[in-house]
């Protein structure tokens, strides 16, 4: 901000204009530093965007290098109403024949109907024990490690709903419910889990009969091995039984896991003929990953082309250059990527270049997806996987092309990689530039002060001389 001054009024000398023009010359080095700082800030911003684009490319390449992209992760069934399957890591591609002869079920027993207006079903206790029944229910084998659970039903607990709630809160391994229809209300007990080993038997001790003079809690007693069948069995406990590729399988539930590594088969319905379950790679997912890579690469290629371009002078149009034009780090990275895009590998046999799988390099440095080639390539997933993500331990330059692009991106983005090193260097230069500007501005403040002092003295001297000249002129006049 210019100071208010009266310098020059007495002498007629335009001191302020002289000082301003001289200081503009003195400040030219500061202006040059500011211009250089703006250029470096623009370049630093460009490197930040370049880093983001390369990071996106690396993520797209990582997807194609991920074994799960190429794994046997998609299943289909010739009869999904009977059998379906899901996969996990390590699933093996192939077609599996599935047949189902029994579905897993939970044991269910029910009491006779109590009148709907029953206020009490009696008092006493119920003892529930989990285990497995023999085929004719003549014997019962308790589950190892599981103890029988006794549930006391006292005053206030003897309604159907209260008894149901006490059974469910006991952790006895059964689920109680009340079913009401035109016949009345029944208490129903069902195993919490399916499978032959999750059957149960119930014994009762009655201290008070129900309010209608019925059997009370004895209505829930079920132990055929001892001739007790007051409660009626609606469904027996049963394990799922079937075959997978001719191998007999028995499962406590209808979800049969890891009979074959990484494959879980769901039994839905008993079959009369084999159901074919096919496991293989998700080809649509692979094609999407290839397209995503092309999109990420093209965004990077377009950005680098724009940032490193040089447009010569044409007519009245001045020459122009991108922020990274002539930048050795950016140009080197651009060249390495283009070389990799056009490179080849012997790992994929008949497929050796990106163009073989439908990624055709263009004259402007981009990639064009050829859907026809890509559809043909995914019919040979193993070769396609090798040309993109294969590893040659004896010769890195022969590894899969996407594998090498991922390695280049990792190197560029690493802590001591080209991009971080360049940005660190630019930040350091910007800080030094700011320090130089501060020092130069401090010096210019002193220069301007000395200049003003000198011109103020000159102004004073010239004012005196003007006064003397006027006096002499008057005397001679």
Short mmCIF file of C-alpha atoms in Angstrom, two decimals:
data_model
loop_
_atom_site.label_atom_id
_atom_site.label_comp_id
_atom_site.label_asym_id
_atom_site.label_seq_id
_atom_site.Cartn_x
_atom_site.Cartn_y
_atom_site.Cartn_z
CA UNK A 1 0.00 0.00 0.00
CA UNK A 2 1.52 3.34 -1.11
CA UNK A 3 2.11 5.88 1.66
CA UNK A 4 0.73 9.42 1.52
CA UNK A 5 3.59 11.78 0.75
CA UNK A 6 4.10 15.47 -0.15
CA UNK A 7 7.43 14.81 -1.85
CA UNK A 8 7.72 16.77 -5.12
CA UNK A 9 5.21 19.46 -4.27
CA UNK A 10 7.84 22.12 -3.62
CA UNK A 11 10.16 21.21 -6.52
CA UNK A 12 7.69 20.10 -9.13
CA UNK A 13 9.63 16.85 -9.47
CA UNK A 14 7.31 13.73 -9.91
CA UNK A 15 9.11 11.77 -7.21
CA UNK A 16 6.31 9.23 -6.60
CA UNK A 17 6.22 8.21 -10.25
CA UNK A 18 10.01 7.94 -10.38
CA UNK A 19 10.15 5.78 -7.24
CA UNK A 20 7.26 3.58 -8.39
CA UNK A 21 8.87 2.89 -11.77
CA UNK A 22 12.29 2.27 -10.29
CA UNK A 23 10.82 -0.13 -7.71
CA UNK A 24 8.93 -2.01 -10.41
CA UNK A 25 12.30 -2.71 -12.01
CA UNK A 26 13.75 -3.71 -8.65
CA UNK A 27 10.77 -6.03 -8.03
CA UNK A 28 11.16 -7.92 -11.33
CA UNK A 29 13.14 -10.76 -9.67
CA UNK A 30 10.25 -11.19 -7.17
CA UNK A 31 7.76 -11.29 -10.05
CA UNK A 32 9.89 -13.95 -11.70
CA UNK A 33 9.88 -15.97 -8.46
CA UNK A 34 6.10 -15.66 -8.19
CA UNK A 35 5.68 -16.84 -11.79
CA UNK A 36 7.98 -19.77 -11.08
CA UNK A 37 6.02 -20.60 -7.89
CA UNK A 38 2.73 -20.62 -9.83
CA UNK A 39 4.27 -22.96 -12.40
CA UNK A 40 5.50 -25.31 -9.67
CA UNK A 41 2.13 -25.28 -7.90
CA UNK A 42 0.40 -26.16 -11.17
CA UNK A 43 2.88 -28.98 -11.74
CA UNK A 44 2.40 -30.23 -8.16
CA UNK A 45 -1.38 -30.26 -8.70
CA UNK A 46 -0.87 -32.18 -11.95
CA UNK A 47 1.25 -34.76 -10.13
CA UNK A 48 -1.49 -35.16 -7.53
CA UNK A 49 -4.02 -35.89 -10.28
CA UNK A 50 -1.53 -38.19 -12.02
CA UNK A 51 -1.07 -40.09 -8.76
CA UNK A 52 -4.85 -40.50 -8.44
CA UNK A 53 -5.16 -41.79 -12.02
CA UNK A 54 -2.33 -44.29 -11.53
CA UNK A 55 -3.87 -45.45 -8.25
CA UNK A 56 -7.16 -46.12 -10.08
CA UNK A 57 -5.24 -48.05 -12.76
CA UNK A 58 -3.44 -50.07 -10.11
CA UNK A 59 -6.76 -51.03 -8.46
CA UNK A 60 -8.17 -52.12 -11.83
CA UNK A 61 -5.01 -54.16 -12.53
CA UNK A 62 -5.18 -55.70 -9.04
CA UNK A 63 -8.70 -56.95 -9.80
CA UNK A 64 -7.36 -58.84 -12.84
CA UNK A 65 -4.46 -60.18 -10.77
CA UNK A 66 -6.74 -61.39 -7.97
CA UNK A 67 -7.16 -65.20 -8.02
CA UNK A 68 -10.80 -64.82 -6.93
CA UNK A 69 -11.57 -63.10 -10.26
CA UNK A 70 -10.47 -66.22 -12.11
CA UNK A 71 -11.61 -68.82 -9.57
CA UNK A 72 -14.49 -71.26 -9.81
CA UNK A 73 -16.92 -68.81 -8.23
CA UNK A 74 -20.11 -69.22 -10.23
CA UNK A 75 -22.56 -72.12 -10.01
CA UNK A 76 -25.56 -73.21 -12.03
CA UNK A 77 -28.02 -76.05 -11.56
CA UNK A 78 -30.04 -78.08 -14.02
CA UNK A 79 -32.86 -78.10 -11.44
CA UNK A 80 -32.55 -75.28 -8.92
CA UNK A 81 -35.79 -76.34 -7.19
CA UNK A 82 -34.04 -79.56 -6.10
CA UNK A 83 -30.39 -78.57 -5.57
CA UNK A 84 -28.29 -75.43 -5.72
CA UNK A 85 -24.71 -74.65 -4.71
CA UNK A 86 -22.46 -71.84 -3.55
CA UNK A 87 -18.69 -71.57 -3.68
CA UNK A 88 -15.87 -70.25 -1.54
CA UNK A 89 -12.15 -69.71 -2.23
CA UNK A 90 -10.56 -72.90 -3.42
CA UNK A 91 -13.60 -74.23 -5.29
CA UNK A 92 -12.74 -76.59 -8.13
CA UNK A 93 -14.33 -76.07 -11.52
CA UNK A 94 -16.38 -78.97 -12.83
CA UNK A 95 -19.83 -80.53 -13.11
CA UNK A 96 -21.21 -82.52 -10.18
CA UNK A 97 -24.08 -85.02 -10.15
CA UNK A 98 -26.34 -84.56 -7.11
CA UNK A 99 -29.13 -86.88 -5.99
CA UNK A 100 -31.24 -86.47 -2.81
CA UNK A 101 -33.09 -89.30 -1.08
CA UNK A 102 -33.92 -87.64 2.27
CA UNK A 103 -34.21 -84.08 3.48
CA UNK A 104 -33.15 -83.10 6.99
CA UNK A 105 -36.02 -82.45 9.37
CA UNK A 106 -36.60 -81.55 13.02
CA UNK A 107 -38.55 -83.74 15.43
CA UNK A 108 -41.97 -82.28 16.22
CA UNK A 109 -44.48 -83.44 18.87
CA UNK A 110 -47.87 -82.02 19.76
CA UNK A 111 -50.31 -82.38 22.66
CA UNK A 112 -53.97 -83.13 22.35
CA UNK A 113 -56.11 -80.00 22.12
CA UNK A 114 -56.83 -78.11 25.30
CA UNK A 115 -60.08 -76.14 25.46
CA UNK A 116 -59.49 -72.63 24.17
CA UNK A 117 -60.65 -71.16 27.49
CA UNK A 118 -58.30 -73.29 29.58
CA UNK A 119 -56.91 -71.25 32.46
CA UNK A 120 -54.41 -73.88 33.63
CA UNK A 121 -52.69 -76.88 32.05
CA UNK A 122 -51.55 -78.10 35.42
CA UNK A 123 -48.40 -77.81 37.50
CA UNK A 124 -45.30 -79.93 37.99
CA UNK A 125 -42.17 -80.29 35.84
CA UNK A 126 -41.03 -81.30 32.37
CA UNK A 127 -37.65 -82.92 31.62
CA UNK A 128 -36.36 -82.62 28.05
CA UNK A 129 -33.36 -84.61 26.79
CA UNK A 130 -31.73 -84.39 23.33
CA UNK A 131 -30.50 -87.48 21.49
CA UNK A 132 -31.00 -89.91 18.62
CA UNK A 133 -33.82 -92.42 18.23
CA UNK A 134 -33.39 -95.83 16.73
CA UNK A 135 -35.31 -96.45 13.49
CA UNK A 136 -38.25 -98.02 15.36
CA UNK A 137 -37.88 -95.66 18.36
CA UNK A 138 -37.32 -98.62 20.68
CA UNK A 139 -34.14 -97.05 22.01
CA UNK A 140 -32.83 -93.56 22.61
CA UNK A 141 -29.16 -92.48 22.74
CA UNK A 142 -28.64 -89.17 24.61
CA UNK A 143 -26.37 -86.62 22.92
CA UNK A 144 -22.88 -86.69 24.44
CA UNK A 145 -22.09 -83.56 26.40
CA UNK A 146 -25.74 -82.49 26.62
CA UNK A 147 -27.56 -82.78 29.93
CA UNK A 148 -31.29 -83.18 30.35
CA UNK A 149 -33.07 -79.93 31.25
CA UNK A 150 -35.87 -79.81 33.83
CA UNK A 151 -38.44 -77.02 33.61
CA UNK A 152 -40.63 -76.35 36.64
CA UNK A 153 -44.17 -75.19 35.94
CA UNK A 154 -45.69 -73.65 39.06
CA UNK A 155 -48.58 -71.39 39.95
CA UNK A 156 -48.71 -68.48 37.50
CA UNK A 157 -46.69 -70.48 34.92
CA UNK A 158 -49.40 -72.98 34.10
CA UNK A 159 -51.14 -71.33 31.17
CA UNK A 160 -50.31 -72.55 27.67
CA UNK A 161 -48.50 -69.31 26.77
CA UNK A 162 -46.58 -69.15 30.07
CA UNK A 163 -45.46 -72.79 29.73
CA UNK A 164 -44.39 -72.08 26.15
CA UNK A 165 -42.30 -69.11 27.27
CA UNK A 166 -40.60 -71.08 30.09
CA UNK A 167 -39.68 -73.90 27.71
CA UNK A 168 -38.24 -71.47 25.15
CA UNK A 169 -36.21 -69.71 27.85
CA UNK A 170 -34.79 -72.96 29.24
CA UNK A 171 -32.21 -73.62 26.51
CA UNK A 172 -33.33 -77.23 26.30
CA UNK A 173 -32.76 -77.37 22.53
CA UNK A 174 -36.42 -77.30 21.55
CA UNK A 175 -38.78 -74.56 20.39
CA UNK A 176 -42.29 -74.39 21.86
CA UNK A 177 -45.33 -72.79 20.22
CA UNK A 178 -49.08 -72.69 20.72
CA UNK A 179 -51.32 -73.68 17.80
CA UNK A 180 -55.00 -72.77 18.01
CA UNK A 181 -57.79 -73.88 15.67
CA UNK A 182 -61.43 -74.90 15.88
CA UNK A 183 -60.44 -77.94 17.97
CA UNK A 184 -58.83 -75.87 20.69
CA UNK A 185 -55.21 -75.05 21.55
CA UNK A 186 -52.21 -77.38 21.41
CA UNK A 187 -48.68 -77.01 22.73
CA UNK A 188 -46.15 -77.98 20.04
CA UNK A 189 -42.46 -78.78 20.64
CA UNK A 190 -39.93 -78.84 17.80
CA UNK A 191 -36.17 -79.51 17.79
CA UNK A 192 -34.22 -76.27 17.49
CA UNK A 193 -31.98 -77.96 14.86
CA UNK A 194 -32.59 -80.53 12.16
CA UNK A 195 -30.79 -83.87 11.99
CA UNK A 196 -31.15 -87.36 13.42
CA UNK A 197 -28.99 -86.53 16.45
CA UNK A 198 -31.29 -83.67 17.42
CA UNK A 199 -34.31 -85.74 18.41
CA UNK A 200 -35.65 -85.45 21.97
CA UNK A 201 -37.74 -87.18 24.59
CA UNK A 202 -39.92 -85.59 27.26
CA UNK A 203 -40.84 -86.91 30.69
CA UNK A 204 -43.21 -85.19 33.12
CA UNK A 205 -43.99 -85.02 36.79
CA UNK A 206 -47.51 -83.85 37.57
CA UNK A 207 -48.33 -82.22 40.89
CA UNK A 208 -51.61 -80.55 39.83
CA UNK A 209 -53.95 -81.62 37.03
CA UNK A 210 -55.15 -79.08 34.49
CA UNK A 211 -58.24 -76.99 35.14
CA UNK A 212 -60.43 -79.33 33.10
CA UNK A 213 -59.32 -82.44 34.98
CA UNK A 214 -57.15 -83.62 32.10
CA UNK A 215 -53.65 -85.18 32.24
CA UNK A 216 -51.95 -81.84 32.88
CA UNK A 217 -48.28 -81.70 31.96
CA UNK A 218 -48.34 -85.41 31.18
CA UNK A 219 -49.93 -84.38 27.88
CA UNK A 220 -46.41 -83.42 26.74
CA UNK A 221 -44.75 -86.70 27.71
CA UNK A 222 -43.04 -88.52 24.81
CA UNK A 223 -40.71 -91.48 25.27
CA UNK A 224 -41.60 -94.44 23.00
CA UNK A 225 -38.62 -96.41 24.34
CA UNK A 226 -40.50 -96.61 27.64
CA UNK A 227 -43.95 -96.87 26.12
CA UNK A 228 -44.88 -93.20 26.80
CA UNK A 229 -46.62 -91.57 23.83
CA UNK A 230 -49.12 -89.21 25.39
CA UNK A 231 -47.90 -86.53 23.01
CA UNK A 232 -48.14 -87.32 19.31
CA UNK A 233 -45.11 -87.20 17.05
CA UNK A 234 -45.92 -85.14 13.95
CA UNK A 235 -42.44 -85.46 12.43
CA UNK A 236 -39.34 -87.49 13.26
CA UNK A 237 -35.84 -86.10 13.47
CA UNK A 238 -33.98 -86.95 10.28
CA UNK A 239 -30.65 -86.17 8.58
CA UNK A 240 -30.31 -85.27 4.92
CA UNK A 241 -29.11 -88.18 2.77
CA UNK A 242 -27.93 -88.04 -0.83
CA UNK A 243 -25.04 -88.53 -3.22
CA UNK A 244 -22.59 -86.11 -4.84
CA UNK A 245 -20.70 -87.62 -7.77
CA UNK A 246 -21.65 -91.04 -6.48
CA UNK A 247 -20.32 -90.36 -2.97
CA UNK A 248 -22.83 -91.01 -0.15
CA UNK A 249 -23.34 -87.93 2.01
CA UNK A 250 -25.22 -87.54 5.28
CA UNK A 251 -25.79 -84.12 6.80
CA UNK A 252 -27.58 -82.87 9.91
CA UNK A 253 -28.90 -79.96 7.82
CA UNK A 254 -29.96 -79.50 4.21
CA UNK A 255 -26.82 -77.46 3.63
CA UNK A 256 -24.01 -79.85 2.81
CA UNK A 257 -20.69 -78.02 3.18
CA UNK A 258 -17.20 -78.99 1.99
CA UNK A 259 -18.00 -82.49 0.81
CA UNK A 260 -15.97 -81.18 -2.13
CA UNK A 261 -13.42 -78.44 -1.32
CA UNK A 262 -14.97 -74.99 -1.40
CA UNK A 263 -18.41 -76.23 -2.53
CA UNK A 264 -21.59 -76.05 -0.47
CA UNK A 265 -24.63 -77.89 -1.88
CA UNK A 266 -28.16 -77.02 -0.76
CA UNK A 267 -30.65 -79.89 -0.71
CA UNK A 268 -34.08 -78.47 -1.55
CA UNK A 269 -36.19 -81.41 -2.71
CA UNK A 270 -35.98 -85.19 -3.04
CA UNK A 271 -34.92 -86.10 -6.57
CA UNK A 272 -35.82 -88.91 -8.95
CA UNK A 273 -32.83 -88.27 -11.24
CA UNK A 274 -29.40 -86.68 -10.90
CA UNK A 275 -29.22 -82.90 -10.85
CA UNK A 276 -26.17 -81.40 -12.59
CA UNK A 277 -24.48 -78.63 -10.63
CA UNK A 278 -21.81 -76.82 -12.64
CA UNK A 279 -19.02 -74.77 -11.06
CA UNK A 280 -16.82 -72.44 -13.10
CA UNK A 281 -15.44 -68.92 -13.47
CA UNK A 282 -17.79 -65.96 -13.72
CA UNK A 283 -17.07 -64.93 -17.33
CA UNK A 284 -19.23 -61.80 -17.15
CA UNK A 285 -17.30 -60.67 -14.09
CA UNK A 286 -14.00 -61.26 -15.92
CA UNK A 287 -15.17 -59.22 -18.92
CA UNK A 288 -16.27 -56.42 -16.63
CA UNK A 289 -12.84 -56.40 -14.95
CA UNK A 290 -11.18 -56.13 -18.40
CA UNK A 291 -13.48 -53.26 -19.40
CA UNK A 292 -12.82 -51.50 -16.07
CA UNK A 293 -9.08 -51.79 -16.68
CA UNK A 294 -9.44 -50.29 -20.17
CA UNK A 295 -11.48 -47.40 -18.74
CA UNK A 296 -8.87 -46.69 -16.05
CA UNK A 297 -5.98 -46.93 -18.52
CA UNK A 298 -7.66 -44.63 -21.05
CA UNK A 299 -8.36 -42.02 -18.39
CA UNK A 300 -4.67 -42.08 -17.41
CA UNK A 301 -3.44 -42.03 -21.03
CA UNK A 302 -5.70 -39.09 -21.89
CA UNK A 303 -4.58 -37.15 -18.81
CA UNK A 304 -0.87 -37.72 -19.49
CA UNK A 305 -1.27 -36.80 -23.15
CA UNK A 306 -2.96 -33.52 -22.19
CA UNK A 307 -0.42 -32.72 -19.48
CA UNK A 308 2.68 -33.38 -21.62
CA UNK A 309 1.47 -31.91 -24.93
CA UNK A 310 3.16 -29.05 -26.81
CA UNK A 311 1.24 -26.97 -29.35
CA UNK A 312 3.59 -24.87 -31.58
CA UNK A 313 2.78 -21.31 -32.64
CA UNK A 314 0.34 -21.12 -35.52
CA UNK A 315 -0.39 -17.79 -37.15
CA UNK A 316 -1.45 -15.39 -34.44
CA UNK A 317 -1.92 -18.20 -31.92
CA UNK A 318 0.94 -18.41 -29.43
CA UNK A 319 2.62 -21.69 -28.62
CA UNK A 320 1.31 -23.52 -25.55
CA UNK A 321 2.47 -26.41 -23.39
CA UNK A 322 0.93 -28.69 -20.76
CA UNK A 323 2.10 -28.40 -17.13
CA UNK A 324 4.22 -31.56 -17.45
CA UNK A 325 5.55 -30.90 -20.96
CA UNK A 326 9.23 -31.83 -20.98
CA UNK A 327 9.01 -33.30 -17.43
CA UNK A 328 11.34 -36.29 -17.46
CA UNK A 329 9.52 -38.23 -14.73
CA UNK A 330 6.12 -37.97 -16.41
CA UNK A 331 7.47 -38.69 -19.89
CA UNK A 332 9.43 -41.70 -18.64
CA UNK A 333 6.34 -43.13 -16.92
CA UNK A 334 4.25 -42.50 -20.04
CA UNK A 335 6.82 -44.34 -22.18
CA UNK A 336 7.00 -47.33 -19.81
CA UNK A 337 3.22 -47.73 -19.82
CA UNK A 338 3.02 -47.58 -23.60
CA UNK A 339 5.78 -50.18 -23.89
CA UNK A 340 3.92 -52.52 -21.53
CA UNK A 341 0.64 -52.10 -23.39
CA UNK A 342 2.35 -53.21 -26.59
CA UNK A 343 4.40 -55.99 -24.97
CA UNK A 344 3.82 -59.75 -25.10
CA UNK A 345 4.30 -62.90 -23.02
CA UNK A 346 4.68 -66.58 -23.90
CA UNK A 347 2.74 -67.76 -20.81
CA UNK A 348 -0.66 -67.70 -22.51
CA UNK A 349 0.19 -69.94 -25.45
CA UNK A 350 -2.04 -68.84 -28.31
CA UNK A 351 -2.82 -65.62 -26.44
CA UNK A 352 0.26 -63.44 -26.09
CA UNK A 353 -0.77 -59.76 -26.34
CA UNK A 354 -3.53 -57.52 -25.01
CA UNK A 355 -4.88 -57.28 -28.53
CA UNK A 356 -5.45 -61.06 -28.46
CA UNK A 357 -7.99 -60.71 -25.67
CA UNK A 358 -9.76 -57.70 -27.16
CA UNK A 359 -7.73 -54.73 -25.86
CA UNK A 360 -6.54 -53.10 -29.08
CA UNK A 361 -3.93 -50.29 -28.69
CA UNK A 362 -4.87 -47.13 -30.62
CA UNK A 363 -2.69 -44.48 -32.30
CA UNK A 364 -3.54 -41.93 -29.59
CA UNK A 365 -2.21 -44.25 -26.88
CA UNK A 366 -5.61 -45.49 -25.67
CA UNK A 367 -7.10 -48.99 -25.62
CA UNK A 368 -10.23 -49.97 -27.51
CA UNK A 369 -12.25 -52.94 -26.27
CA UNK A 370 -13.06 -55.38 -29.06
CA UNK A 371 -16.08 -57.28 -27.72
CA UNK A 372 -15.82 -60.07 -30.29
CA UNK A 373 -12.21 -60.84 -29.35
CA UNK A 374 -13.00 -60.56 -25.65
CA UNK A 375 -15.92 -62.99 -25.89
CA UNK A 376 -13.67 -65.46 -27.71
CA UNK A 377 -10.87 -65.06 -25.15
CA UNK A 378 -13.05 -65.88 -22.12
CA UNK A 379 -13.80 -69.27 -23.62
CA UNK A 380 -10.15 -70.06 -22.83
CA UNK A 381 -10.02 -68.66 -19.31
CA UNK A 382 -6.81 -70.42 -18.32
CA UNK A 383 -4.79 -68.92 -21.21
CA UNK A 384 -6.39 -65.52 -20.70
CA UNK A 385 -5.49 -65.59 -17.01
CA UNK A 386 -1.87 -66.39 -17.82
CA UNK A 387 -1.41 -63.69 -20.45
CA UNK A 388 -2.76 -61.11 -18.00
CA UNK A 389 -1.71 -62.21 -14.54
CA UNK A 390 0.71 -65.12 -14.96
CA UNK A 391 4.05 -65.07 -13.12
CA UNK A 392 7.32 -66.12 -14.72
CA UNK A 393 9.68 -66.60 -11.76
CA UNK A 394 12.71 -66.93 -14.03
CA UNK A 395 12.01 -63.85 -16.18
CA UNK A 396 9.98 -60.93 -14.83
CA UNK A 397 9.71 -59.38 -18.28
CA UNK A 398 7.75 -62.45 -19.42
CA UNK A 399 5.17 -62.29 -16.63
CA UNK A 400 1.56 -61.45 -17.43
CA UNK A 401 1.11 -57.97 -18.94
CA UNK A 402 -1.32 -56.75 -16.26
CA UNK A 403 1.00 -58.22 -13.64
CA UNK A 404 3.82 -56.01 -14.94
CA UNK A 405 1.56 -52.94 -15.16
CA UNK A 406 0.53 -53.51 -11.54
CA UNK A 407 4.20 -53.77 -10.54
CA UNK A 408 5.01 -50.50 -12.36
CA UNK A 409 2.09 -48.73 -10.66
CA UNK A 410 3.14 -50.08 -7.26
CA UNK A 411 6.69 -48.84 -7.82
CA UNK A 412 5.55 -45.38 -8.96
CA UNK A 413 3.18 -45.02 -5.99
CA UNK A 414 5.54 -46.39 -3.34
CA UNK A 415 6.86 -44.19 -0.54
CA UNK A 416 10.16 -43.66 -2.32
CA UNK A 417 8.70 -44.03 -5.83
CA UNK A 418 8.94 -41.57 -8.71
CA UNK A 419 5.67 -39.76 -7.94
CA UNK A 420 6.25 -39.20 -4.22
CA UNK A 421 9.87 -38.22 -4.85
CA UNK A 422 8.82 -35.71 -7.51
CA UNK A 423 6.12 -34.20 -5.31
CA UNK A 424 8.52 -33.96 -2.37
CA UNK A 425 11.03 -32.19 -4.60
CA UNK A 426 8.38 -29.76 -5.87
CA UNK A 427 7.16 -28.95 -2.36
CA UNK A 428 10.74 -28.31 -1.28
CA UNK A 429 11.31 -26.01 -4.27
CA UNK A 430 8.07 -24.15 -3.55
CA UNK A 431 9.13 -23.63 0.07
CA UNK A 432 12.59 -22.37 -1.01
CA UNK A 433 10.90 -20.07 -3.51
CA UNK A 434 8.68 -18.63 -0.77
CA UNK A 435 11.75 -18.06 1.44
CA UNK A 436 13.55 -16.31 -1.41
CA UNK A 437 10.52 -14.08 -1.99
CA UNK A 438 10.40 -13.16 1.70
CA UNK A 439 14.10 -12.29 1.76
CA UNK A 440 13.88 -10.28 -1.45
CA UNK A 441 10.79 -8.39 -0.27
CA UNK A 442 12.60 -7.48 2.95
CA UNK A 443 15.53 -6.16 0.92
CA UNK A 444 13.21 -4.22 -1.40
CA UNK A 445 11.57 -2.56 1.58
CA UNK A 446 14.98 -1.19 2.58
CA UNK A 447 15.80 -0.23 -1.02
CA UNK A 448 12.56 1.70 -1.34
CA UNK A 449 13.17 3.46 1.97
CA UNK A 450 16.68 4.53 0.86
CA UNK A 451 15.37 5.61 -2.54
CA UNK A 452 12.64 7.72 -1.00
CA UNK A 453 15.11 9.30 1.41
CA UNK A 454 17.43 10.19 -1.48
CA UNK A 455 14.68 11.69 -3.58
CA UNK A 456 13.29 13.52 -0.56
CA UNK A 457 16.71 15.17 -0.07
CA UNK A 458 16.86 15.99 -3.79
CA UNK A 459 13.34 17.40 -3.62
CA UNK A 460 14.28 19.59 -0.67
CA UNK A 461 17.42 20.88 -2.43
CA UNK A 462 15.53 21.59 -5.65
CA UNK A 463 12.80 23.41 -3.72
CA UNK A 464 15.45 25.69 -2.15
CA UNK A 465 17.01 26.35 -5.53
CA UNK A 466 13.61 27.19 -6.98
CA UNK A 467 13.02 29.68 -4.15
CA UNK A 468 16.47 31.24 -4.69
CA UNK A 469 15.89 31.52 -8.44
CA UNK A 470 12.61 33.27 -7.81
CA UNK A 471 14.28 35.73 -5.39
CA UNK A 472 17.12 36.53 -7.80
CA UNK A 473 14.70 37.00 -10.66
CA UNK A 474 12.70 39.45 -8.58
CA UNK A 475 15.85 41.39 -7.61
CA UNK A 476 17.01 41.76 -11.20
CA UNK A 477 13.51 42.63 -12.22
#
